[in-house]
């Protein structure tokens, strides 16, 4: 049995965990073998971070805290990668700069 690896990060994106950020989060989560869950509260409810429908339904707002946990062989890397994506504001600044 492996233990859950967890961390938390504030969501700074202007619209929170809306469509584009949710897609980026779930796409990244799917690159890991670990079971990955996210929540808006430290005690859950926890949802599957690889499900775009469930992530979007979470409706996490700007300045809320996103709790991430993962279990499995690459759990630590998964939690770190998702936290970094949120800290980079879902790479939205780079996308906006590229589009002009």
Coordinates of N, CA and C in Angstrom, one line a residue:
X1 N 0.8 -1.2 0.0 CA 0.0 0.0 0.0 C 0.9 1.2 0.0
X2 N 0.6 2.2 -0.9 CA 1.3 3.4 -0.9 C 0.5 4.5 -0.2
X3 N 1.2 5.5 0.2 CA 0.5 6.6 0.9 C 0.2 7.7 -0.1
X4 N -0.8 8.5 0.3 CA -1.2 9.7 -0.5 C -0.1 10.7 -0.3
X5 N 0.3 11.4 -1.4 CA 1.1 12.5 -1.4 C 0.2 13.7 -1.6
X6 N 0.3 14.8 -0.9 CA -0.6 15.9 -1.0 C 0.1 17.2 -0.9
X7 N -0.6 18.2 -1.4 CA -0.1 19.6 -1.4 C -1.3 20.5 -1.7
X8 N -1.1 21.8 -1.5 CA -2.1 22.7 -1.8 C -1.5 24.0 -2.5
X9 N -2.4 24.7 -3.3 CA -1.9 25.8 -4.0 C -3.1 26.8 -4.2
X10 N -2.8 28.1 -4.0 CA -3.9 29.0 -4.3 C -4.1 29.2 -5.9
X11 N -5.4 29.3 -6.2 CA -5.7 29.6 -7.7 C -5.7 31.1 -7.9
X12 N -4.8 31.6 -8.7 CA -4.7 33.0 -9.0 C -5.4 33.4 -10.3
X13 N -5.8 32.4 -11.1 CA -6.3 32.7 -12.4 C -7.6 33.6 -12.3
X14 N -7.7 34.5 -13.2 CA -8.8 35.5 -13.1 C -10.2 34.8 -13.0
X15 N -10.4 33.8 -13.7 CA -11.7 33.1 -13.7 C -11.7 31.8 -12.9
X16 N -10.7 31.6 -12.1 CA -10.6 30.4 -11.3 C -10.4 29.1 -12.2
X17 N -10.9 28.0 -11.8 CA -10.7 26.8 -12.5 C -11.8 26.6 -13.5
X18 N -11.7 27.5 -14.6 CA -12.7 27.5 -15.6 C -12.3 26.5 -16.8
X19 N -12.9 26.7 -17.9 CA -12.7 25.7 -19.0 C -11.3 25.5 -19.4
X20 N -10.5 26.5 -19.8 CA -9.2 26.3 -20.3 C -8.2 25.8 -19.2
X21 N -8.3 26.4 -18.0 CA -7.4 25.9 -17.0 C -7.8 24.4 -16.6
X22 N -9.1 24.1 -16.6 CA -9.5 22.7 -16.3 C -9.0 21.7 -17.3
X23 N -9.0 22.1 -18.6 CA -8.5 21.2 -19.6 C -7.0 21.0 -19.4
X24 N -6.3 22.1 -19.2 CA -4.8 21.9 -18.9 C -4.5 21.1 -17.7
X25 N -5.3 21.2 -16.7 CA -5.1 20.4 -15.5 C -5.3 19.0 -15.7
X26 N -6.5 18.7 -16.4 CA -6.8 17.2 -16.6 C -5.8 16.6 -17.6
X27 N -5.4 17.4 -18.6 CA -4.5 16.8 -19.6 C -3.2 16.5 -18.9
X28 N -2.7 17.3 -18.0 CA -1.5 17.1 -17.3 C -1.7 15.9 -16.4
X29 N -2.8 15.8 -15.7 CA -3.0 14.7 -14.7 C -3.0 13.4 -15.5
X30 N -3.5 13.4 -16.7 CA -3.6 12.1 -17.4 C -2.3 11.6 -17.9
X31 N -1.2 12.4 -17.8 CA 0.1 12.0 -18.2 C 0.8 11.1 -17.1
X32 N 0.1 11.1 -15.9 CA 0.7 10.3 -14.8 C -0.1 9.0 -14.6
X33 N 0.5 8.0 -14.1 CA -0.1 6.7 -13.8 C -0.9 6.8 -12.5
X34 N -0.4 7.7 -11.6 CA -1.0 7.8 -10.2 C -2.5 8.1 -10.3
X35 N -3.1 7.7 -9.2 CA -4.5 8.2 -9.0 C -4.4 9.6 -8.4
X36 N -5.0 10.6 -9.1 CA -4.9 12.0 -8.7 C -6.3 12.5 -8.4
X37 N -6.4 13.2 -7.2 CA -7.6 13.8 -6.9 C -7.4 15.2 -6.4
X38 N -8.4 16.0 -6.6 CA -8.4 17.4 -6.2 C -9.6 17.7 -5.3
X39 N -9.5 18.8 -4.5 CA -10.6 19.2 -3.7 C -10.5 20.7 -3.4
X40 N -11.6 21.3 -3.0 CA -11.6 22.7 -2.7 C -11.5 22.9 -1.2
X41 N -11.5 21.8 -0.4 CA -11.4 21.8 1.0 C -10.4 20.7 1.4
X42 N -9.7 20.9 2.5 CA -8.7 19.9 2.9 C -9.3 18.5 3.2
X43 N -10.5 18.5 3.6 CA -11.2 17.2 3.9 C -12.1 16.7 2.7
X44 N -12.0 17.3 1.5 CA -12.8 16.9 0.4 C -14.1 17.7 0.3
X45 N -15.0 17.2 -0.5 CA -14.9 16.0 -1.3 C -13.9 16.0 -2.3
X46 N -13.2 14.8 -2.5 CA -12.2 14.6 -3.5 C -12.8 14.2 -4.8
X47 N -12.3 14.8 -5.9 CA -12.7 14.4 -7.2 C -11.6 13.9 -8.1
X48 N -11.9 13.1 -9.1 CA -10.9 12.6 -10.0 C -10.3 13.8 -10.9
X49 N -9.0 14.0 -10.7 CA -8.4 15.1 -11.5 C -8.2 14.8 -13.0
X50 N -8.5 13.6 -13.4 CA -8.4 13.3 -14.8 C -9.7 13.4 -15.5
X51 N -10.8 13.8 -14.8 CA -12.1 13.9 -15.4 C -12.4 15.4 -15.6
X52 N -12.5 15.8 -16.9 CA -12.8 17.2 -17.2 C -14.1 17.6 -16.7
X53 N -15.1 16.7 -16.8 CA -16.5 17.1 -16.3 C -16.5 17.3 -14.8
X54 N -15.8 16.5 -14.1 CA -15.8 16.7 -12.6 C -14.9 17.9 -12.2
X55 N -13.8 18.1 -12.9 CA -13.0 19.3 -12.5 C -13.7 20.6 -12.8
X56 N -14.4 20.6 -14.0 CA -15.1 21.9 -14.3 C -16.3 22.1 -13.4
X57 N -17.0 21.0 -13.0 CA -18.1 21.1 -12.1 C -17.7 21.6 -10.7
X58 N -16.4 21.4 -10.4 CA -15.9 21.9 -9.1 C -16.1 23.4 -8.9
X59 N -16.0 24.2 -10.0 CA -16.2 25.6 -10.1 C -15.3 26.3 -9.0
X60 N -14.1 26.0 -8.9 CA -13.1 26.6 -8.0 C -12.9 28.1 -8.5
X61 N -13.0 29.0 -7.6 CA -12.9 30.4 -7.9 C -11.5 30.9 -7.7
X62 N -11.3 32.1 -8.2 CA -10.0 32.8 -8.0 C -9.8 33.0 -6.5
X63 N -8.5 32.8 -6.1 CA -8.1 33.0 -4.7 C -8.5 31.9 -3.8
X64 N -9.2 30.8 -4.3 CA -9.5 29.7 -3.5 C -8.3 28.8 -3.5
X65 N -8.2 27.9 -2.6 CA -7.1 26.9 -2.4 C -7.5 25.6 -3.1
X66 N -6.6 25.1 -3.9 CA -6.8 23.8 -4.6 C -5.9 22.8 -3.8
X67 N -6.6 21.8 -3.3 CA -5.9 20.7 -2.7 C -5.7 19.5 -3.6
X68 N -4.5 19.1 -3.7 CA -4.1 18.0 -4.7 C -3.5 16.8 -3.9
X69 N -4.0 15.6 -4.2 CA -3.3 14.4 -3.7 C -3.2 13.4 -4.7
X70 N -2.3 12.5 -4.5 CA -2.0 11.4 -5.5 C -1.5 10.2 -4.8
X71 N -1.8 9.1 -5.4 CA -1.3 7.8 -4.9 C -0.8 7.0 -6.0
X72 N 0.4 6.4 -5.9 CA 0.9 5.6 -7.0 C 2.4 5.8 -7.2
X73 N 3.0 5.1 -8.1 CA 4.4 5.2 -8.4 C 4.9 6.6 -8.6
X74 N 4.2 7.4 -9.4 CA 4.7 8.7 -9.8 C 3.8 9.8 -9.1
X75 N 3.3 9.5 -7.9 CA 2.5 10.4 -7.1 C 3.2 11.7 -6.8
X76 N 4.4 11.7 -6.3 CA 5.1 12.9 -5.9 C 5.3 13.8 -7.1
X77 N 5.7 13.2 -8.3 CA 5.9 14.0 -9.5 C 4.6 14.6 -10.0
X78 N 3.5 13.8 -9.9 CA 2.2 14.3 -10.3 C 1.7 15.5 -9.5
X79 N 1.8 15.4 -8.1 CA 1.4 16.5 -7.3 C 2.3 17.7 -7.5
X80 N 3.6 17.6 -7.7 CA 4.5 18.7 -7.9 C 4.1 19.3 -9.3
X81 N 3.9 18.6 -10.3 CA 3.6 19.1 -11.6 C 2.3 19.9 -11.6
X82 N 1.2 19.3 -11.0 CA 0.0 20.0 -11.0 C 0.1 21.3 -10.1
X83 N 0.8 21.3 -9.1 CA 1.0 22.5 -8.3 C 1.7 23.6 -9.1
X84 N 2.7 23.2 -9.8 CA 3.5 24.1 -10.6 C 2.6 24.7 -11.7
X85 N 1.8 23.9 -12.3 CA 0.9 24.4 -13.4 C 0.0 25.5 -12.8
X86 N -0.6 25.3 -11.6 CA -1.5 26.3 -11.0 C -0.6 27.5 -10.7
X87 N 0.6 27.3 -10.1 CA 1.4 28.5 -9.8 C 1.8 29.3 -11.0
X88 N 1.9 28.6 -12.1 CA 2.2 29.3 -13.4 C 1.0 29.9 -14.0
X89 N -0.1 29.9 -13.3 CA -1.4 30.5 -13.8 C -1.9 29.7 -15.0
X90 N -1.6 28.4 -15.0 CA -2.0 27.5 -16.1 C -1.4 27.9 -17.4
X91 N -0.3 28.6 -17.4 CA 0.5 29.0 -18.6 C -0.4 29.9 -19.4
X92 N -1.3 30.6 -18.8 CA -2.2 31.5 -19.6 C -1.5 32.8 -20.1
X93 N -0.5 33.3 -19.3 CA 0.2 34.4 -19.7 C 1.0 34.2 -21.0
X94 N 1.6 33.0 -21.1 CA 2.3 32.6 -22.3 C 1.4 32.5 -23.5
X95 N 0.2 31.9 -23.2 CA -0.8 31.7 -24.3 C -1.3 33.1 -24.8
X96 N -1.5 34.0 -23.9 CA -1.9 35.3 -24.3 C -0.8 36.1 -25.1
X97 N 0.4 36.0 -24.6 CA 1.5 36.6 -25.3 C 1.7 36.1 -26.7
X98 N 1.5 34.8 -26.9 CA 1.7 34.2 -28.2 C 0.6 34.6 -29.1
X99 N -0.6 34.8 -28.6 CA -1.7 35.2 -29.5 C -1.7 36.7 -29.8
X100 N -0.9 37.4 -29.1 CA -0.7 38.8 -29.5 C -1.5 39.7 -28.7

